[in-house]
XYZ file of C-alpha atoms in Angstrom:
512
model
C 6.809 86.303 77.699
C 9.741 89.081 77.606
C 11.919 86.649 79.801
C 11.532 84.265 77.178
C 12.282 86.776 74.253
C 15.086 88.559 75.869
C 16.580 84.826 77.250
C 15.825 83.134 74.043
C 19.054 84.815 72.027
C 21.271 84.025 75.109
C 20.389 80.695 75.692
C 21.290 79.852 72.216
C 24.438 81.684 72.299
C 25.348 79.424 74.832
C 23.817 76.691 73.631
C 26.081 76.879 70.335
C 29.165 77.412 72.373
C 29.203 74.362 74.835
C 28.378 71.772 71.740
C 31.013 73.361 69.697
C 32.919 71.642 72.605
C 30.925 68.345 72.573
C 29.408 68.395 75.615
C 25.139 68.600 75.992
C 25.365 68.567 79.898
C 27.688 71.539 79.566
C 25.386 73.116 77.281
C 21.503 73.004 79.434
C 24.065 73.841 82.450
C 25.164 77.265 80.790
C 21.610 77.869 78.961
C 20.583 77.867 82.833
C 22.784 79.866 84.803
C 22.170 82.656 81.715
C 18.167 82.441 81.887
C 18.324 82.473 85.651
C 20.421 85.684 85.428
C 18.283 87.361 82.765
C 15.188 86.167 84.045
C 16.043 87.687 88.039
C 17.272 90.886 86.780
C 14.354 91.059 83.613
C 11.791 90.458 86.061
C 13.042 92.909 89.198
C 13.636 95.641 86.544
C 9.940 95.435 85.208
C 10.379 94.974 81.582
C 8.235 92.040 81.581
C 5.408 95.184 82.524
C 3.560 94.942 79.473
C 2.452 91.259 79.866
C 2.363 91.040 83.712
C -0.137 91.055 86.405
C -0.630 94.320 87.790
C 0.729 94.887 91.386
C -1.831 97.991 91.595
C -2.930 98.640 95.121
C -6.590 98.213 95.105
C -7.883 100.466 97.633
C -11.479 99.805 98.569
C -11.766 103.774 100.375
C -14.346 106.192 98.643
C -16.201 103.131 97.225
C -17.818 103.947 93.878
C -21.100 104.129 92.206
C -22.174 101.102 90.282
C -20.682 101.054 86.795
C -24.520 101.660 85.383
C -24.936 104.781 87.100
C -21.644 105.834 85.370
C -20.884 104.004 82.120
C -24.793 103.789 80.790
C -25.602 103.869 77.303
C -28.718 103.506 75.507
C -30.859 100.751 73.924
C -30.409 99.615 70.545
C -33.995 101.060 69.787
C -32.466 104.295 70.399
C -29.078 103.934 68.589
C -31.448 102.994 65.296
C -33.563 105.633 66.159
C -30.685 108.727 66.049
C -29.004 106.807 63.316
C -32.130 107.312 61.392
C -32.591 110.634 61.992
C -29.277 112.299 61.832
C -26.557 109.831 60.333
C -23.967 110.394 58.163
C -26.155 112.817 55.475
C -25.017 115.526 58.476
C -22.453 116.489 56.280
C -19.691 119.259 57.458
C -16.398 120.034 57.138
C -13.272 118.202 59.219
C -10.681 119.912 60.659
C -7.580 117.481 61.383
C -5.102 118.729 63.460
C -1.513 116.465 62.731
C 1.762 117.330 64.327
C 4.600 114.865 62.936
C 8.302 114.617 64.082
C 10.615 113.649 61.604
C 8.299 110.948 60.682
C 8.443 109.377 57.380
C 4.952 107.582 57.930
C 3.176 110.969 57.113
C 2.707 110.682 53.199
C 1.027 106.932 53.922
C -1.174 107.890 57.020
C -2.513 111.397 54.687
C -3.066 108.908 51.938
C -5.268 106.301 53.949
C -6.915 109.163 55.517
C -7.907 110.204 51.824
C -8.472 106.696 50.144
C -11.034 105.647 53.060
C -12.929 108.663 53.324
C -16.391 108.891 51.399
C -15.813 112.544 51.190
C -12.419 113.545 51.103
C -13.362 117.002 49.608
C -14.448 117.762 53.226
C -11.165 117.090 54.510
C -8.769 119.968 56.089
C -5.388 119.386 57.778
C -3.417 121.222 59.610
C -0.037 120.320 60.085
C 2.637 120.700 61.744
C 5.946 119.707 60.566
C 9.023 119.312 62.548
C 12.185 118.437 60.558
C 16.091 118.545 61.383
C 17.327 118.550 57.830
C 14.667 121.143 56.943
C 13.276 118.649 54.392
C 9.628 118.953 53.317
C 6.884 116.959 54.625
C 5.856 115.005 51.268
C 8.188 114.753 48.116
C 6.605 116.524 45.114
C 5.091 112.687 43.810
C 3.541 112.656 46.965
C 1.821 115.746 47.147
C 0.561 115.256 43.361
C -0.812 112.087 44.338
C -2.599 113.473 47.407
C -3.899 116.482 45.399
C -5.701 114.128 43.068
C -7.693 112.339 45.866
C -8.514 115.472 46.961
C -9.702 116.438 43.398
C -7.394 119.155 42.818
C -5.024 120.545 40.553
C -0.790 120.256 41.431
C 0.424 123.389 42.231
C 3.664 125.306 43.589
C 2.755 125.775 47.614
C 0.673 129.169 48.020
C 1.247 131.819 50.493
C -0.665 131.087 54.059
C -1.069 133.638 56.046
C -2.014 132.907 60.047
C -2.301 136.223 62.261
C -2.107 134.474 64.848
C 0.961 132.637 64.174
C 2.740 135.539 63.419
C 2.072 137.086 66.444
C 3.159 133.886 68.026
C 6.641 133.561 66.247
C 6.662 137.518 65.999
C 5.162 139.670 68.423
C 7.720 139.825 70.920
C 5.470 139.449 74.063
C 5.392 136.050 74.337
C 7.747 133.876 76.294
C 8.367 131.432 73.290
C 10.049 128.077 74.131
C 11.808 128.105 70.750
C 13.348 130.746 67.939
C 10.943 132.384 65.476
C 12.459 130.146 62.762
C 9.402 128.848 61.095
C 7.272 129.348 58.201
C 3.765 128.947 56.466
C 2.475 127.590 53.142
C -1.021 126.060 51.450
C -0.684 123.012 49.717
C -3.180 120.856 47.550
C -5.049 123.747 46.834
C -5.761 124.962 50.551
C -6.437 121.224 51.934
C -3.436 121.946 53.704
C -1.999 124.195 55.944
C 1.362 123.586 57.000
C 3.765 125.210 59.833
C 7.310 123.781 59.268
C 9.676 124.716 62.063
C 12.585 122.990 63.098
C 12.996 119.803 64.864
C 15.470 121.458 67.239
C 12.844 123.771 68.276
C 10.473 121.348 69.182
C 8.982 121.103 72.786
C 6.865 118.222 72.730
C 3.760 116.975 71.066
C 1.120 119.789 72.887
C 3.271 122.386 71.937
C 3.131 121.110 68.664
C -0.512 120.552 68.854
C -1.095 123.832 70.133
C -0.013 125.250 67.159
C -2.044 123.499 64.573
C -5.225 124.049 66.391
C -4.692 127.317 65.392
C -4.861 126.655 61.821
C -8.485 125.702 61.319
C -10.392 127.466 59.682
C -14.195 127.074 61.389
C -14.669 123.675 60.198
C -17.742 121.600 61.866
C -15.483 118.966 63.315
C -12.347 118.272 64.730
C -10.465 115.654 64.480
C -6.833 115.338 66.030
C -4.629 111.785 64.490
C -0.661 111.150 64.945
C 1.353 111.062 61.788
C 1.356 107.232 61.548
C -2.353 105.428 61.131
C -4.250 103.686 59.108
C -8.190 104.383 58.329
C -10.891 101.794 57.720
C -12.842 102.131 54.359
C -15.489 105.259 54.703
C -14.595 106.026 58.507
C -15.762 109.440 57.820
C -19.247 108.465 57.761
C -18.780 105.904 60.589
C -17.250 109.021 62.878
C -20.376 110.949 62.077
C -22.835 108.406 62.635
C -21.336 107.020 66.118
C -21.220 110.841 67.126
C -24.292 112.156 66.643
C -25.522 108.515 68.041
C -23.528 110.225 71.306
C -24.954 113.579 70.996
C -27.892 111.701 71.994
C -26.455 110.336 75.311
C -24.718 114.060 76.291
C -24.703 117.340 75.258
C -20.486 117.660 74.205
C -19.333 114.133 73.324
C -15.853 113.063 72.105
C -15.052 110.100 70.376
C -11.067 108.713 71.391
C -9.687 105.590 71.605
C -6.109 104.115 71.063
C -6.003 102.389 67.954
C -4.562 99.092 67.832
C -1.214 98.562 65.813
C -0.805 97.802 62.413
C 2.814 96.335 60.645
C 5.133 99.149 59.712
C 5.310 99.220 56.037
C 1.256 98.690 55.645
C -0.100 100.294 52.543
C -2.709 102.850 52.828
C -5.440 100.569 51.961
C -4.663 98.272 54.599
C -7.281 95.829 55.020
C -6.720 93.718 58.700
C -8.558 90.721 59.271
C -12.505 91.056 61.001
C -11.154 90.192 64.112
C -8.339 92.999 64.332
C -11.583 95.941 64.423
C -12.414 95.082 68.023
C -11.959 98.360 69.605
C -9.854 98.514 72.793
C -10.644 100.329 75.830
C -8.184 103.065 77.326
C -7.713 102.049 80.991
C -5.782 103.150 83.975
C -2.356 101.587 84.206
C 0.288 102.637 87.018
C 1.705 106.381 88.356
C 5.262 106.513 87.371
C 8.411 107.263 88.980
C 7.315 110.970 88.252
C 3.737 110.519 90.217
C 2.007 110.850 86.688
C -1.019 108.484 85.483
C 0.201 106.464 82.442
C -3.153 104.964 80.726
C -3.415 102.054 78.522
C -5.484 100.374 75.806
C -7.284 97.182 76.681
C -8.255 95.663 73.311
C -11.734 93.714 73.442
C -12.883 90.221 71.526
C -15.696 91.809 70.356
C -16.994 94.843 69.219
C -19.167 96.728 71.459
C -23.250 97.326 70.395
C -22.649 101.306 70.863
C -20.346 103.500 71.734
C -19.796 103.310 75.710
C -18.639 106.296 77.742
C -15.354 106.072 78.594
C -13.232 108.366 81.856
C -9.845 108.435 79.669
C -9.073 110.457 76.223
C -6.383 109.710 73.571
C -4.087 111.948 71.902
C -3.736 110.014 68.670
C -7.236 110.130 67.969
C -10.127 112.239 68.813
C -12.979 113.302 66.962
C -15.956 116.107 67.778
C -17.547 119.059 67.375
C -14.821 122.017 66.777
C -16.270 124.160 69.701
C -13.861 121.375 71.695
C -11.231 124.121 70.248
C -12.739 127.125 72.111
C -13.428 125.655 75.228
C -10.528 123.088 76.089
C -7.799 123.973 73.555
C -4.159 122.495 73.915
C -2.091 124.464 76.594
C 1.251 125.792 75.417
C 2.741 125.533 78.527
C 2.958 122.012 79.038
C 6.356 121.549 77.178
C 7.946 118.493 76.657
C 4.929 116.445 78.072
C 4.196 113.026 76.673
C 2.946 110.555 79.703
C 0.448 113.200 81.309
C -0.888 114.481 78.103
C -3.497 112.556 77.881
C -4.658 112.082 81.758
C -4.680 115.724 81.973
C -7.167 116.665 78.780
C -9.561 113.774 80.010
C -10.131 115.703 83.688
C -10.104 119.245 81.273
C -12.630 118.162 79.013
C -14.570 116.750 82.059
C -14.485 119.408 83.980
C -15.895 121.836 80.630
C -18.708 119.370 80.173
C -17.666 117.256 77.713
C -17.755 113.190 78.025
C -15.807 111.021 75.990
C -16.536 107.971 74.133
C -15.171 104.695 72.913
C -15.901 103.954 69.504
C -18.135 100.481 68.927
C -15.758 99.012 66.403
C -11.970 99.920 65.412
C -12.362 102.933 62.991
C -8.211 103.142 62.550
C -4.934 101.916 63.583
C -2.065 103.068 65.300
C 1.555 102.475 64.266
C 3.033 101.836 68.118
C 6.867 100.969 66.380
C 9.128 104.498 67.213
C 12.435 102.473 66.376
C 11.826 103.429 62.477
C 11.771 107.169 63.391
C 13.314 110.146 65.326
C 11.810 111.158 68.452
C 12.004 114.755 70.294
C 13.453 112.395 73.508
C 16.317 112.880 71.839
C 17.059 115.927 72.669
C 17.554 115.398 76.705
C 18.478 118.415 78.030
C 16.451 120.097 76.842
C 13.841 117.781 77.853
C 15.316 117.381 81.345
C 14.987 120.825 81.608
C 11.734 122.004 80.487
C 9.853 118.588 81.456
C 10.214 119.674 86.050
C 8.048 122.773 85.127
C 5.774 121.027 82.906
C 5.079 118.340 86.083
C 4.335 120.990 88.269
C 1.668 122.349 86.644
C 0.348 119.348 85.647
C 0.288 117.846 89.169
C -1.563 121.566 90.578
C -3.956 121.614 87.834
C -4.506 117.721 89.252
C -4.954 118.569 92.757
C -1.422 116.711 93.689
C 1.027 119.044 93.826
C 1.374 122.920 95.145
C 0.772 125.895 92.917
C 3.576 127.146 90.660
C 5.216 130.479 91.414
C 4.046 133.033 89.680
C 6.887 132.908 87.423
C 5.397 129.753 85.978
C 2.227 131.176 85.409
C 2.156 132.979 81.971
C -0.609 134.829 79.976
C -1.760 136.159 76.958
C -1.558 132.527 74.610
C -3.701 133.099 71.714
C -6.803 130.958 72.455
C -9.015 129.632 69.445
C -12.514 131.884 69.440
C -11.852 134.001 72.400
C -10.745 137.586 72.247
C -7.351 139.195 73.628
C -8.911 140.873 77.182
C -10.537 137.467 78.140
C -7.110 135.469 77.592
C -4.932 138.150 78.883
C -7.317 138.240 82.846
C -7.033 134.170 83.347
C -5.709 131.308 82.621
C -7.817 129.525 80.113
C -5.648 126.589 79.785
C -7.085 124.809 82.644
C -9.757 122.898 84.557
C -13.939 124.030 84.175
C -16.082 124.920 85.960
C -19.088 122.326 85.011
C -17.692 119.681 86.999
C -15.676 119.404 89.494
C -12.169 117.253 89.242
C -13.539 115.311 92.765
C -16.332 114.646 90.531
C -13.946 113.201 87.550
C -11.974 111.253 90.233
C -15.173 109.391 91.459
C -16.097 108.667 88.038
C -13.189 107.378 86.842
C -12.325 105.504 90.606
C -8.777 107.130 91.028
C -7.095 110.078 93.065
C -4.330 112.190 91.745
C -3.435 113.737 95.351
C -3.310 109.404 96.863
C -1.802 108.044 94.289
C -4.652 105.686 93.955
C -6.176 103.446 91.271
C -9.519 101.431 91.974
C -11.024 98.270 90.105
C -13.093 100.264 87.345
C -9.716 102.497 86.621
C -8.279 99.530 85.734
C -11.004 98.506 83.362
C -12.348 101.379 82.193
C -15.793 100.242 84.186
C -16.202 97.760 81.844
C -18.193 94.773 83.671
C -16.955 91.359 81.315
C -13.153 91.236 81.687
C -13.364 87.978 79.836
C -14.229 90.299 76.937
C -11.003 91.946 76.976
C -7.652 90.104 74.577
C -5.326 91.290 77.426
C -6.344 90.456 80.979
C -4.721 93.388 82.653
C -3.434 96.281 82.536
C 0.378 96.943 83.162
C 1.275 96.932 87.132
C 3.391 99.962 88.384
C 7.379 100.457 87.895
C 9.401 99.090 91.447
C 10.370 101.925 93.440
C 13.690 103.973 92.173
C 16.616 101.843 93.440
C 14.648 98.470 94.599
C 15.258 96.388 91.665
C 19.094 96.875 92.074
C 18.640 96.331 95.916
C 17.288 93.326 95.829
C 18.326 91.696 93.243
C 22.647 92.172 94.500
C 21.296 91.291 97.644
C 18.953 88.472 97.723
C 19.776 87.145 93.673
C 23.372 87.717 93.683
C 25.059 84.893 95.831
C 22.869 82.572 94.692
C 23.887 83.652 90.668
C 27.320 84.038 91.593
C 27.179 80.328 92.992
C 25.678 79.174 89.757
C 28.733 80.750 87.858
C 31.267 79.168 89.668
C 29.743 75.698 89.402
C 29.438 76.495 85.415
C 32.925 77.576 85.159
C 34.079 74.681 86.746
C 31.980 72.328 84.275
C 33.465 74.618 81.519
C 37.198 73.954 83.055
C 36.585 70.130 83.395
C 34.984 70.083 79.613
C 38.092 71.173 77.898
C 40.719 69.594 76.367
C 43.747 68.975 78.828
């Protein structure tokens, strides 16, 4: 499919140029050689990734347990059963935790988040606003508008004090990755608590997230979005019932999921059509160039009876208890991480206790589009510089790569619900100790330290893959260097022979 797209404008380039000149043989000739070009060099350079068969070795070592023994979930009986007893009158307050770059998206995502909830009154964000211009998160109109679905009155921003920020920004002890530019304000009568630093300061979304988990407040839940979704009507209730459905099946569940994508320029109130709320499944994909685990979302034709446990977690949504805050809180000293976020909170929050779970049904959507906005990628050395570090703990903390120096390994980050002498003796940012990561790896059939990816990492363990819209996930990047290789050497006499003969048509074509 991307041969085609990136071939189509090409073809009719040439297309239009040869019958300018009169001549149709001239013009399928041309349309040819260009396709076969794209088309070689498209497909040895991987773009076509997305919508191609995965080239995933398929190792058969450490064979593991049968999908029921790992992916289980209860009866229907049951799920009407807990449903009955403690839906969605378990009423409690929401922490949501949103970090947003430069995105304009934010006012319209805050405003579906309100419009869809039953009980928006229980609604607290924390957010975390990164901007280059220093421009505010919402215009004045916006917030007004916001402030009435939340019931309150407009007001001038109040004063928000966060010790704990302070002594971030402030203290002096800490080896910050950015100035102490920043400040603090309450908005829409405390519903929200923003930190606006500057975009140039930025290190990445868990730096960013880091910091706004440190804005709530002791609020029941938590509940971590992006800056750019869309809600479904009274998901609020939905959340609570499918969790406390899970709180039957384990002790510390998490709902996450990738959302599926919705148009940019969708009003809050988007309504997609029945068969848009499948939910998709987060699967394994392919290790990158860099050795790290990118995961993917597997979209399904149906929607599932119950939640099903699931061995990946998403960034863009997650949604559960808040005592996820004290016991696997955001590490500050993964800077600059994007691809490895998300693979490395699924084997912390396994390793704590906690199990995840996909939703039953599409309970919001996902803006994929970054074209529209400003990204922190931008800023590349940066980036370049701090991302080497980053990888190196990640890989150690996933059993593939050697310990840090010590250098690397920095204490005393403020940790939500745990006191100063516990954070300052260990490092609190990483794995548990109620499971092992062996034990993650066999659950989710993959290895960190082989490189590997088995069957059910591929689907999520999910036994029908004629349920799922996209038959497989993504297939792995070629090597560094192998796409140019072969293509020049294999590709290139042969397209070089093809030009030649289409020059020649092209010389014999035109006037004398």
């Amino acid at each position: 499919i991307s041969q085609q797209v990136a071939c189509r404008p090409l073809f009719a380039f040439t297309c239009e140029l040869s019958m300018r000149r009169g001549s149709h043989a001239l013009s399928c000739l041309a349309g040819f050689v260009v396709c076969a070009c794209s088309s070689c060099w498209i497909g040895l350079w991987g773009l076509d990734r997305p919508f191609a068969v995965p080239r995933v070795h398929r190792s058969t070592k450490h064979a593991p347990r049968p999908i029921h023994a790992r992916f289980a979930v209860a009866g229907s009986a049951e799920v009407v059963e807990a449903l009955a007893e403690s839906p969605s009158e378990e009423e409690g307050r929401v922490f949501v935790s949103v970090a947003a770059f430069c995105d304009p998206e934010l006012s319209a995502t805050l405003r579906s988040m309100l419009t869809q909830a039953r009980r928006p009154e229980l609604l607290f964000v924390g957010l975390v606003w990164q901007s280059f211009e220093d421009e505010d998160p919402l215009s004045r109109e916006e917030l007004a508008d916001l402030s009435a679905l939340w019931g309150v009155k407009d007001g001038d921003a109040e004063v928000y004090e966060n010790p704990v920020l302070t002594e971030i920004f402030e203290g002096g002890k800490l080896p910050l990755p950015a100035s102490p530019k920043y400040s603090c304000a309450e908005l829409a009568g405390g519903h929200i608590r923003l930190l606006k630093i500057r975009a140039q300061d930025a290190r990445g979304p868990c730096w960013a997230r880091y910091l706004a988990q440190h804005m709530w407040a002791g609020e029941d839940f938590y509940m971590q979005v992006d800056s750019h979704m869309r809600f479904v009507p009274q998901w609020d209730d939905e959340m609570r019932a499918q969790l406390a459905w899970c709180g039957r099946q384990s002790e510390k569940p998490v709902l996450s999921t990738y959302g599926r994508n919705y148009p940019l320029g969708s009003p809050p109130d988007w309504d997609p059509p029945e068969t848009y709320k499948t939910p998709g499944l987060i699967c394994a994909g392919f290790f990158d160039s860099n050795g790290v685990l990118n995961i993917q979302s597997r979209p399904l034709k149906d929607k599932l009876e119950n939640p099903r446990r699931n061995p990946f977690w998403s960034g863009h949504f997650s949604f559960s208890s808040s005592k996820v805050l004290k016991e696997v809180p955001y590490d500050p000293q993964c800077l600059m991480l994007l691809f490895g976020e998300e693979p490395l909170m699924a084997a912390r929050l396994f390793t704590h206790g906690w199990d995840v779970y996909t939703p039953s049904e599409g309970l919001l959507f996902h803006l994929w589009d970054r074209d529209y906005r400003r990204t922190f990628f931008e800023m590349k050395q940066i980036y370049d510089e701090l991302l080497p570090r980053t990888l190196r703990r990640v890989f150690w903390l996933l059993g593939s790569g050697p310990e840090p120096p010590a250098s690397e390994q920095q204490r005393g980050w403020p940790h939500p619900g745990r006191n100063a002498a516990e954070v300052e003796s260990s490092d609190t940012f990483g794995l548990g100790t109620s499971r092992s990561l062996e034990e993650y790896e066999r659950m989710a059939d993959l290895s960190y330290h082989d490189r590997r990816i088995g069957d059910l990492a591929l689907s999520a363990g999910f036994p029908d893959f004629d349920q799922f819209l996209v038959p497989e996930a993504a297939p792995p990047p070629p090597p560094d260097g192998a796409a140019s290789a072969i293509f020049f050497v294999v590709c290139a006499p042969v397209v070089l022979g093809a030009l030649q003969l289409a020059w020649s048509a092209v010389q014999s074509a035109l006037p004398q």
